[in-house]
Each structure stands twice: as C-alpha cells, then as structure tokens.
Short mmCIF file of C-alpha atoms in Angstrom, two decimals:
data_model
loop_
_atom_site.label_atom_id
_atom_site.label_comp_id
_atom_site.label_asym_id
_atom_site.label_seq_id
_atom_site.Cartn_x
_atom_site.Cartn_y
_atom_site.Cartn_z
CA MET A 1 108.56 141.70 77.83
CA ASN A 2 108.02 145.15 77.72
CA GLN A 3 110.58 146.79 75.60
CA GLN A 4 110.73 150.22 77.72
CA ASP A 5 111.42 148.17 80.82
CA MET A 6 114.32 146.13 79.02
CA GLN A 7 115.77 149.30 77.64
CA GLN A 8 115.57 150.73 81.58
CA TYR A 9 117.21 147.60 83.13
CA ILE A 10 120.19 147.86 80.48
CA GLU A 11 120.60 151.56 81.31
CA ASN A 12 120.69 150.74 85.08
CA CYS A 13 123.06 147.96 84.75
CA THR A 14 124.99 149.95 82.16
CA GLN A 15 125.74 153.11 84.69
CA TYR A 16 126.13 150.81 87.48
CA HIS A 17 129.02 149.12 85.89
CA ALA A 18 130.36 152.58 85.25
CA THR A 19 129.95 153.75 88.75
CA CYS A 20 131.44 150.53 90.32
CA ILE A 21 134.63 151.20 88.01
CA ALA A 22 134.99 154.88 89.28
CA THR A 23 134.20 154.28 92.71
CA ILE A 24 136.84 151.60 93.16
CA GLN A 25 139.11 154.49 92.22
CA HIS A 26 137.78 156.61 94.84
CA CYS A 27 137.82 153.98 97.50
CA LEU A 28 141.31 153.23 96.96
CA GLY A 29 142.22 156.76 97.44
CA MET A 30 140.42 156.78 100.86
CA GLY A 31 142.22 153.97 101.96
CA GLY A 32 141.17 151.92 105.11
CA ARG A 33 138.25 149.69 105.14
CA HIS A 34 137.18 151.63 101.64
CA ALA A 35 140.42 149.85 100.19
CA SER A 36 140.08 146.47 101.60
CA ARG A 37 140.41 143.22 99.88
CA ASP A 38 136.61 142.29 100.29
CA HIS A 39 135.28 145.72 99.28
CA ILE A 40 137.26 146.13 96.32
CA ARG A 41 136.45 142.12 95.27
CA LEU A 42 132.68 142.95 95.77
CA MET A 43 132.97 145.95 93.57
CA ALA A 44 134.69 144.26 90.69
CA ASP A 45 132.28 141.40 90.72
CA CYS A 46 129.58 143.97 91.03
CA ALA A 47 131.00 145.68 87.84
CA GLN A 48 131.45 142.50 85.81
CA ILE A 49 128.42 140.88 86.39
CA CYS A 50 126.21 144.03 85.60
CA ARG A 51 128.40 144.16 82.34
CA THR A 52 127.67 140.48 81.94
CA SER A 53 124.00 140.96 82.56
CA ALA A 54 123.21 143.86 80.48
CA ASP A 55 124.95 142.27 77.43
CA PHE A 56 122.85 139.06 77.82
CA MET A 57 119.65 141.62 77.40
CA ILE A 58 121.45 143.49 74.60
CA ARG A 59 121.63 140.38 72.81
CA GLY A 60 118.12 139.60 73.49
CA SER A 61 118.89 136.27 75.29
CA ASP A 62 115.96 134.25 76.57
CA LEU A 63 118.82 133.14 79.46
CA HIS A 64 118.87 136.54 80.60
CA PRO A 65 116.89 136.05 84.17
CA LEU A 66 119.69 133.83 84.85
CA THR A 67 122.35 136.65 84.86
CA CYS A 68 119.40 138.98 86.27
CA GLY A 69 119.07 136.97 89.24
CA VAL A 70 122.71 136.60 90.36
CA CYS A 71 123.17 140.30 89.64
CA ALA A 72 120.26 141.31 91.80
CA GLU A 73 122.19 139.40 94.62
CA VAL A 74 125.65 140.82 93.98
CA CYS A 75 124.40 144.61 93.75
CA GLN A 76 122.19 143.90 96.79
CA ARG A 77 125.41 142.89 98.97
CA CYS A 78 127.35 145.72 97.22
CA ALA A 79 124.59 148.19 98.11
CA ASP A 80 124.98 147.33 101.50
CA ASP A 81 128.29 147.53 101.91
CA CYS A 82 128.75 150.95 100.21
CA GLU A 83 125.84 152.03 102.64
CA GLN A 84 127.96 151.27 105.73
CA MET A 85 130.55 153.41 104.46
CA SER A 86 128.46 156.17 103.12
CA GLY A 87 128.43 158.51 106.44
CA ALA A 88 129.53 161.80 104.92
CA ASP A 89 130.74 160.48 101.94
CA ALA A 90 128.64 161.40 98.94
CA THR A 91 130.64 159.33 96.52
CA MET A 92 129.62 156.13 98.41
CA LYS A 93 126.24 157.41 99.36
CA ARG A 94 125.27 157.86 95.24
CA CYS A 95 126.92 154.68 94.88
CA ALA A 96 124.92 152.73 97.08
CA GLU A 97 121.74 154.61 95.56
CA ILE A 98 122.57 153.89 91.85
CA CYS A 99 123.50 150.05 93.21
CA ARG A 100 120.15 149.60 94.96
CA ARG A 101 118.28 150.75 92.02
CA CYS A 102 120.02 148.48 89.58
CA ALA A 103 119.57 145.41 92.33
CA GLU A 104 115.74 146.54 92.02
CA SER A 105 115.60 146.51 88.45
CA CYS A 106 117.44 142.92 88.30
CA ARG A 107 115.26 141.45 90.74
CA GLN A 108 112.11 142.50 88.61
CA MET A 109 113.74 141.50 85.21
CA ALA A 110 114.68 137.74 87.00
CA HIS A 111 111.08 137.28 88.27
CA ALA A 112 109.32 138.39 85.46
CA HIS A 113 110.78 135.65 83.19
CA ALA A 114 111.55 132.81 85.79
CA MET B 1 151.55 133.95 60.59
CA ASN B 2 152.89 131.26 62.86
CA GLN B 3 150.49 129.01 64.48
CA GLN B 4 152.51 128.00 67.16
CA ASP B 5 153.63 131.68 67.74
CA MET B 6 149.84 132.62 67.79
CA GLN B 7 148.83 129.84 70.42
CA GLN B 8 151.77 130.88 72.61
CA TYR B 9 150.95 134.52 72.66
CA ILE B 10 147.11 133.62 73.63
CA GLU B 11 148.61 131.56 76.53
CA ASN B 12 150.73 134.45 77.53
CA CYS B 13 147.77 136.95 77.56
CA THR B 14 145.38 134.71 79.04
CA GLN B 15 147.92 133.72 82.16
CA TYR B 16 148.68 137.56 82.68
CA HIS B 17 144.93 138.53 82.79
CA ALA B 18 144.49 135.97 85.53
CA THR B 19 147.71 137.03 87.07
CA CYS B 20 146.66 140.51 87.26
CA ILE B 21 143.49 139.74 88.80
CA ALA B 22 144.97 137.52 91.32
CA THR B 23 147.86 139.70 92.11
CA ILE B 24 145.56 142.96 92.98
CA GLN B 25 143.83 140.91 95.76
CA HIS B 26 147.51 140.28 97.00
CA CYS B 27 148.41 144.03 96.67
CA LEU B 28 145.21 144.96 98.56
CA GLY B 29 146.03 142.73 101.28
CA MET B 30 149.73 144.49 101.44
CA GLY B 31 148.42 148.02 101.45
CA GLY B 32 150.60 150.96 101.34
CA ARG B 33 152.16 151.63 97.98
CA HIS B 34 151.13 148.41 96.49
CA ALA B 35 147.25 149.49 97.12
CA SER B 36 147.76 152.67 95.59
CA ARG B 37 145.10 154.01 92.93
CA ASP B 38 147.87 154.32 90.51
CA HIS B 39 149.30 150.59 91.03
CA ILE B 40 145.85 148.68 91.14
CA ARG B 41 144.63 150.95 88.34
CA LEU B 42 147.42 150.08 85.99
CA MET B 43 147.02 146.07 86.89
CA ALA B 44 143.49 146.31 86.02
CA ASP B 45 144.17 148.26 82.91
CA CYS B 46 146.36 145.41 81.99
CA ALA B 47 144.30 142.57 82.82
CA GLN B 48 141.64 144.06 80.38
CA ILE B 49 144.06 144.73 77.66
CA CYS B 50 145.67 141.47 77.74
CA ARG B 51 141.96 139.81 77.51
CA THR B 52 141.01 141.89 74.63
CA SER B 53 144.41 141.54 72.97
CA ALA B 54 143.86 137.88 73.27
CA ASP B 55 140.11 137.42 72.33
CA PHE B 56 141.10 139.66 69.11
CA MET B 57 143.66 136.71 68.38
CA ILE B 58 141.25 134.14 69.23
CA ARG B 59 139.01 135.23 66.63
CA GLY B 60 141.69 135.64 63.82
CA SER B 61 141.29 139.27 63.51
CA ASP B 62 143.88 140.93 60.90
CA LEU B 63 143.68 143.97 63.60
CA HIS B 64 145.12 142.07 66.44
CA PRO B 65 148.57 144.04 65.88
CA LEU B 66 146.73 147.29 67.14
CA THR B 67 145.59 145.75 70.37
CA CYS B 68 148.94 143.48 70.52
CA GLY B 69 150.88 146.98 70.22
CA VAL B 70 148.72 148.69 73.25
CA CYS B 71 149.36 145.42 75.15
CA ALA B 72 152.79 145.69 74.83
CA GLU B 73 153.25 149.24 76.11
CA VAL B 74 150.56 148.64 78.94
CA CYS B 75 152.40 145.41 80.02
CA GLN B 76 155.92 147.01 80.08
CA ARG B 77 154.72 149.66 82.27
CA CYS B 78 153.20 147.17 84.62
CA ALA B 79 156.16 144.94 84.65
CA ASP B 80 158.16 148.08 85.80
CA ASP B 81 155.86 148.75 88.51
CA CYS B 82 155.61 145.34 90.06
CA GLU B 83 159.23 145.18 89.78
CA GLN B 84 159.76 147.95 91.83
CA MET B 85 157.42 146.69 94.52
CA SER B 86 159.32 142.80 94.40
CA GLY B 87 161.86 143.05 97.08
CA ALA B 88 161.66 139.58 98.96
CA ASP B 89 157.84 139.54 97.72
CA ALA B 90 157.75 136.32 95.67
CA THR B 91 154.29 137.15 94.31
CA MET B 92 155.06 140.57 92.61
CA LYS B 93 158.45 138.96 91.35
CA ARG B 94 156.48 136.28 89.61
CA CYS B 95 153.97 138.87 88.18
CA ALA B 96 156.59 141.02 87.03
CA GLU B 97 157.79 137.89 85.44
CA ILE B 98 154.93 137.18 83.67
CA CYS B 99 154.06 140.31 82.77
CA ARG B 100 157.35 140.80 80.90
CA ARG B 101 156.96 137.75 78.89
CA CYS B 102 153.69 138.82 77.89
CA ALA B 103 155.11 142.31 77.01
CA GLU B 104 157.85 140.33 74.59
CA SER B 105 155.08 138.28 72.98
CA CYS B 106 152.89 141.23 72.25
CA ARG B 107 155.90 143.25 70.95
CA GLN B 108 156.63 140.38 68.66
CA MET B 109 153.40 139.97 67.27
CA ALA B 110 152.71 143.79 66.83
CA HIS B 111 155.93 144.09 64.67
CA ALA B 112 155.18 140.70 62.83
CA HIS B 113 152.17 142.18 61.23
CA ALA B 114 152.63 145.96 61.37
CA MET C 1 138.05 124.79 98.95
CA ASN C 2 140.23 122.54 97.24
CA GLN C 3 142.85 124.46 95.40
CA GLN C 4 143.25 121.86 92.65
CA ASP C 5 139.90 121.87 91.95
CA MET C 6 139.72 125.42 91.92
CA GLN C 7 142.47 125.81 89.67
CA GLN C 8 140.98 122.88 87.48
CA TYR C 9 137.73 124.99 87.52
CA ILE C 10 139.54 128.02 86.25
CA GLU C 11 140.98 126.42 83.67
CA ASN C 12 137.88 124.62 82.04
CA CYS C 13 135.89 127.87 82.21
CA THR C 14 138.98 129.36 80.65
CA GLN C 15 139.11 127.05 77.68
CA TYR C 16 135.63 127.17 76.95
CA HIS C 17 135.76 130.95 76.81
CA ALA C 18 138.56 130.71 74.17
CA THR C 19 136.76 127.84 72.19
CA CYS C 20 133.56 129.53 71.92
CA ILE C 21 134.85 132.50 70.47
CA ALA C 22 137.09 130.40 68.09
CA THR C 23 133.86 127.98 67.30
CA ILE C 24 131.78 131.38 66.39
CA GLN C 25 134.09 132.19 63.43
CA HIS C 26 133.74 128.24 62.61
CA CYS C 27 129.67 128.36 62.63
CA LEU C 28 129.60 131.41 60.55
CA GLY C 29 131.75 129.80 57.94
CA MET C 30 129.45 126.94 57.88
CA GLY C 31 126.05 129.04 57.49
CA GLY C 32 122.63 127.63 57.94
CA ARG C 33 121.87 126.38 61.50
CA HIS C 34 125.20 126.79 62.52
CA ALA C 35 125.20 130.38 61.93
CA SER C 36 121.42 130.85 63.12
CA ARG C 37 120.86 133.91 65.49
CA ASP C 38 120.04 131.75 68.50
CA HIS C 39 123.36 129.37 68.00
CA ILE C 40 125.33 132.06 67.90
CA ARG C 41 123.78 134.28 70.92
CA LEU C 42 124.11 131.18 72.98
CA MET C 43 127.36 130.72 72.29
CA ALA C 44 128.43 134.38 72.55
CA ASP C 45 126.29 134.15 76.15
CA CYS C 46 128.48 131.29 77.11
CA ALA C 47 132.21 132.87 76.13
CA GLN C 48 130.69 135.41 78.38
CA ILE C 49 129.45 133.88 81.67
CA CYS C 50 132.36 131.33 81.32
CA ARG C 51 135.00 134.59 81.63
CA THR C 52 132.90 135.93 84.22
CA SER C 53 132.74 133.13 86.63
CA ALA C 54 136.19 132.29 86.03
CA ASP C 55 137.14 135.82 87.17
CA PHE C 56 135.13 135.60 90.13
CA MET C 57 136.66 132.68 90.83
CA ILE C 58 140.44 134.19 90.37
CA ARG C 59 139.41 137.00 92.64
CA GLY C 60 138.80 134.42 95.29
CA SER C 61 134.86 135.82 95.42
CA ASP C 62 132.57 134.11 97.91
CA LEU C 63 129.51 134.83 95.54
CA HIS C 64 131.41 132.48 92.79
CA PRO C 65 128.87 129.63 93.43
CA LEU C 66 125.94 131.90 91.94
CA THR C 67 128.07 132.69 88.70
CA CYS C 68 129.11 129.01 88.53
CA GLY C 69 125.36 127.88 88.92
CA VAL C 70 124.15 130.26 85.76
CA CYS C 71 127.38 128.66 83.79
CA ALA C 72 126.75 125.22 84.43
CA GLU C 73 123.14 125.96 82.87
CA VAL C 74 124.37 128.16 79.97
CA CYS C 75 127.01 125.64 79.23
CA GLN C 76 124.66 122.44 79.67
CA ARG C 77 122.21 124.19 77.05
CA CYS C 78 125.45 125.29 74.43
CA ALA C 79 126.62 121.87 74.84
CA ASP C 80 123.18 119.97 73.61
CA ASP C 81 123.00 122.66 70.82
CA CYS C 82 126.62 122.07 69.54
CA GLU C 83 126.28 118.32 69.98
CA GLN C 84 122.95 118.20 67.69
CA MET C 85 125.30 120.10 65.06
CA SER C 86 128.18 117.49 65.32
CA GLY C 87 127.47 114.76 62.90
CA ALA C 88 130.83 114.60 60.92
CA ASP C 89 131.91 118.21 62.06
CA ALA C 90 134.75 117.42 64.19
CA THR C 91 135.17 120.83 65.67
CA MET C 92 131.62 121.22 66.86
CA LYS C 93 132.06 118.00 68.66
CA ARG C 94 135.27 119.06 70.11
CA CYS C 95 132.99 122.29 71.29
CA ALA C 96 130.60 120.18 72.81
CA GLU C 97 132.92 117.98 74.69
CA ILE C 98 135.03 121.06 76.36
CA CYS C 99 131.59 122.75 76.89
CA ARG C 100 130.24 119.17 78.70
CA ARG C 101 133.13 119.21 81.08
CA CYS C 102 132.89 122.86 81.88
CA ALA C 103 129.53 122.31 82.65
CA GLU C 104 130.51 119.34 84.77
CA SER C 105 132.78 121.61 86.61
CA CYS C 106 130.22 124.62 87.39
CA ARG C 107 127.83 122.03 88.66
CA GLN C 108 130.10 120.53 91.10
CA MET C 109 131.35 124.16 92.15
CA ALA C 110 128.08 125.76 92.35
CA HIS C 111 126.81 122.60 94.82
CA ALA C 112 129.72 122.78 96.78
CA HIS C 113 129.28 126.15 98.11
CA ALA C 114 125.30 126.40 97.98
CA MET D 1 141.33 167.32 79.98
CA ASN D 2 137.93 168.61 79.83
CA GLN D 3 135.39 166.57 82.17
CA GLN D 4 132.39 167.08 79.65
CA ASP D 5 134.50 165.54 76.57
CA MET D 6 135.76 162.48 78.32
CA GLN D 7 132.03 162.31 79.50
CA GLN D 8 130.77 162.48 76.07
CA TYR D 9 133.50 160.11 74.85
CA ILE D 10 132.69 157.58 77.60
CA GLU D 11 128.74 157.77 76.52
CA ASN D 12 130.12 157.43 72.78
CA CYS D 13 132.09 154.29 73.40
CA THR D 14 129.29 152.88 75.91
CA GLN D 15 126.52 153.60 73.18
CA TYR D 16 128.27 151.91 70.45
CA HIS D 17 129.44 148.73 72.29
CA ALA D 18 126.08 148.19 72.70
CA THR D 19 124.80 149.04 69.36
CA CYS D 20 127.55 146.59 68.01
CA ILE D 21 126.21 143.38 70.27
CA ALA D 22 122.91 144.35 69.14
CA THR D 23 123.37 144.79 65.66
CA ILE D 24 125.29 141.30 65.19
CA GLN D 25 121.67 139.99 66.02
CA HIS D 26 120.20 141.91 63.16
CA CYS D 27 123.11 141.19 60.80
CA LEU D 28 122.83 137.48 61.75
CA GLY D 29 118.81 137.72 60.86
CA MET D 30 119.83 139.13 57.54
CA GLY D 31 122.09 136.53 56.35
CA GLY D 32 124.15 136.65 53.64
CA ARG D 33 127.12 139.34 53.50
CA HIS D 34 125.99 140.76 56.78
CA ALA D 35 126.44 137.33 58.69
CA SER D 36 129.70 136.81 57.04
CA ARG D 37 132.63 135.85 59.38
CA ASP D 38 134.70 138.90 58.47
CA HIS D 39 131.62 141.25 59.28
CA ILE D 40 130.73 139.59 62.39
CA ARG D 41 134.32 139.65 63.55
CA LEU D 42 134.83 143.36 62.94
CA MET D 43 131.49 143.91 64.70
CA ALA D 44 132.80 141.84 67.63
CA ASP D 45 136.29 143.46 67.92
CA CYS D 46 134.56 146.76 67.94
CA ALA D 47 132.32 146.23 70.68
CA GLN D 48 135.28 144.89 72.86
CA ILE D 49 137.56 147.68 72.12
CA CYS D 50 134.83 150.12 72.52
CA ARG D 51 134.13 148.86 76.34
CA THR D 52 137.77 148.28 77.08
CA SER D 53 138.73 151.93 76.02
CA ALA D 54 135.47 153.25 77.71
CA ASP D 55 136.71 151.23 80.88
CA PHE D 56 140.29 152.60 80.84
CA MET D 57 138.66 156.16 80.65
CA ILE D 58 136.13 155.57 83.66
CA ARG D 59 139.34 154.64 85.98
CA GLY D 60 141.03 158.05 84.77
CA SER D 61 143.98 156.12 83.25
CA ASP D 62 146.76 157.81 81.77
CA LEU D 63 147.02 155.14 79.47
CA HIS D 64 143.82 156.05 77.43
CA PRO D 65 145.18 157.55 74.41
CA LEU D 66 146.64 154.08 73.25
CA THR D 67 143.23 152.46 73.43
CA CYS D 68 141.72 155.48 72.04
CA GLY D 69 143.74 155.47 69.28
CA VAL D 70 143.14 151.64 68.45
CA CYS D 71 139.33 152.42 69.21
CA ALA D 72 139.15 155.16 66.63
CA GLU D 73 140.91 152.23 63.90
CA VAL D 74 138.57 149.66 64.77
CA CYS D 75 135.53 151.89 64.54
CA GLN D 76 136.32 153.62 61.24
CA ARG D 77 136.74 150.54 59.79
CA CYS D 78 133.25 148.99 61.15
CA ALA D 79 131.58 152.51 60.48
CA ASP D 80 132.82 151.62 56.17
CA ASP D 81 131.88 148.06 56.27
CA CYS D 82 128.34 148.96 57.49
CA GLU D 83 127.91 151.91 55.22
CA GLN D 84 128.37 149.31 52.39
CA MET D 85 125.49 147.43 53.92
CA SER D 86 123.42 150.47 54.53
CA GLY D 87 121.21 150.58 51.30
CA ALA D 88 117.63 150.31 52.53
CA ASP D 89 118.48 148.96 56.11
CA ALA D 90 117.77 151.69 58.45
CA THR D 91 119.69 149.34 61.33
CA MET D 92 122.84 149.64 59.36
CA LYS D 93 122.71 153.24 58.60
CA ARG D 94 121.85 153.99 62.36
CA CYS D 95 124.80 151.60 62.99
CA ALA D 96 127.51 153.35 60.76
CA GLU D 97 126.36 156.70 62.16
CA ILE D 98 126.76 155.91 65.79
CA CYS D 99 130.05 153.96 64.65
CA ARG D 100 131.42 156.87 62.82
CA ARG D 101 130.62 159.55 66.06
CA CYS D 102 132.56 156.96 68.34
CA ALA D 103 135.40 156.95 65.90
CA GLU D 104 135.70 160.84 65.79
CA SER D 105 135.25 161.16 69.49
CA CYS D 106 138.27 158.48 69.91
CA ARG D 107 140.78 160.33 67.48
CA GLN D 108 139.95 163.60 69.50
CA MET D 109 141.02 161.64 72.44
CA ALA D 110 143.77 160.05 71.31
CA HIS D 111 145.32 163.11 69.83
CA ALA D 112 144.53 165.52 72.63
CA HIS D 113 146.80 163.62 74.64
CA ALA D 114 149.06 162.12 72.67
#
C-alpha cells in the first residue's frame, strides 16, 4: 500500500466527515426537501461511515477495504442526493464535489486490497 | 465509586444516545420548530456527548467527572427544549423524560468525584 | 423488517461496543499477546463498527445491510481472536461469546435485506 | 467569534484525534509503560474528546466552550504523559507537541466564550 494514497484517503474522508456535519446545518436552514428525513439521515450516515473508515485506516487495520467499500457506496448515494439539490446552491454543489471525490478515493482503496 | 451506580450511569447515557438519534428522525418528520437548526443541533450534541461520557466511564477513566459535568449541562438544555415541544407529542415527552434522568445521573457522577 | 429483531440487533451491537472497550482495558492489564497491536486494533475496529452499525439501524437507514455485513465480518474475526486467548480467562471467554452473538445477529440482518 | 480561529481550532483537534489513534499503535508496539492501561486509556479518551469537541464546533454549537474546556484538560494530561515518554522517541515527542498545541487552542476557545 502506497503511503501517499493512504494519507490522501484519510484526508478525503476526514474532510467529508466535517463537510457533512456542516452541510446538515445548512440544509436544516433551507428547509423543504433539503431538511427531509431521508436527506439528513443519509448525510448523518455518510459523516459516520467516513469517520469510521478513516479511523480504520489510521489504525493501519487490514480490514479497511471492508469499510472503504461501504463508504464508497454511501458517499455515492449522498453525492447524487446533494447534486440533485445543487441548482444555484453553492454549498450543496461543493458538498457534492467533495463527496464524489471521497467516493472515488474509497472505491480505489476498496479494490486495491480486495 | 459504586459499581451499580456506574452501571446505571452507563445505561442512562447509552439509552439517551439512542433516543436522541431516533428522535432526530421524528423531529425531521414533524417539521417546523421541531426540525429547526437549533433543536436538531442540540440533539446531535447531546447524542455525541452522551456516547463520549459513557465510553470514558466504560474505560474506567478518572477523567469521567469532566465529561459527566458537560453531559449534565447539555442534557439539561436538551430536556428543556424537548419539554417545550411536548404538548400532545408522546415521543417528545418520552425523550424529555429520558434526557432528564440522564442529566440527573450525570450531575451525581460529576459531583461524586469532583 | 421485524421491529423486535431490529431492537435485538441494536442491543447486541450496543452491548458488544461496550464489551470491546472494557475488554481492551483487561487485555492491556494482561500484557503479552493480549496487549499486542493486532489484537487491540481489532477490538478497537470492532467497537467502532458495532457503534456505527447500531446507529445506522437506530436512524432507520436502508443502508444498514452494508454496515451489518462489515460488522459481521469484523466481529467474526474478533470472536476467533478472543476465543484463542480464552483458556482460563473468563473475561475473554465472555467477550468471545458476546462477540459471536453479535456477529450472528449482523449476518441475519445483512442477509435479510441484501 | 473569529472564523479563522475556529477553523484553526477544528484543524488542531482533528489532527490530534488522528495522531492519538496512530500513536496508540506505536505505543502498543513499544510495550512497557507505553502500553500500560493508564497511558492507552488516556490517549483513547483524548482521541474521543478531540473528535467530539471538533464536531460541536463544526455544527456551530454555542455549547462548544464546555467541550473545549474538557478537551483542554484531557489534552494537557496527555501531553504531559507523552512528554515523559519522549526521550529519544521521535513519535512520542511529536505526539506531545501536537497535543500541547491542541490544548492551548482549546483553552483559548473555552475562555473566549465562557
């Protein structure tokens, strides 16, 4: 495993964990579909699995491909959801971008060690 | 420190962690003030500090009075907030009760070892 | 999905999260293989994925089969590890039993909704 | 509250959360006092309260001075512990430095809003 890839992966998950938590507050302020149960739940799921998967990697766990695989799938769904709400909303657009980058990073990590 | 009190404390915090997470979903479904940024944030804060404080105690950390003290204060605020939204809403009423019991338990734990 | 099965699943994961955290302290006190990097890391992984998977379920997330699947695999490994260290050690024996029950519960949950 | 100070605070806590988790693995490999129950527990406490306190801040919670105050105290203890084990051990030295910076950052945040 490449040390630089791992570091990048940890940073992507860590950044998206924080972005999710901050964006939940933005979405609650917007109301409507942004503040729906399904969307807030998906972002909360995403924040937590990003944190868990990053922590597995930081510990050097050989089980990280399992959490990376789940993280990739949760992030993909979250990115799609955020993108559909983007429109003129720069916060959602940025959230979707960071999420998509994180999903990509997780997919690579999951496959490199499957 | 009494082993039975500790166990009760851990159970109260653990129960309230779960209740908060479940009640956030209820509140989002209700909309309005229930789904406001301030209320959802307070419940998310409460879920996290309950988990943290319970985990300190499970590890047997002598620093647990610090987390118990914070947990008592966050729970108190959360209980007040939930109570104001109770009315005919049984879910909020139950949430406020569990929260108040958790706050009381935290206060005792914080003072017993201050 | 059966409400009672869900509740049992959440309790099993919650119980094993706490058992892992407490048993890590026991293992550090034992030293030797119990306190090896690999074993402590596996138990820390297990504590975190149990918590994450329980929280997904509490939120009512339809993504929970993903976390349950990972949780089943991490718990299985952890149970095997603990069992090998059981011998006359009642704490490790109890840890292995709770872990195995949690793994079984996760497997059922993962397959019921795959 | 200054946006730049907040951002710096979140980064310090986030960095120390990760440093703690990685350093626990280092300490277990070293054995002896590094791998003692008390030291590993303190680092686990520190990792968790750093994460919690950072998340409170990311959510924009006005309760963050409470978690910052606890975080400052836990970090201070952890930094002292790590420093005593530093000697020729560069990893522990770096851990102590990052921890001390985080403690300082938490103290400022706690007092700025007390």
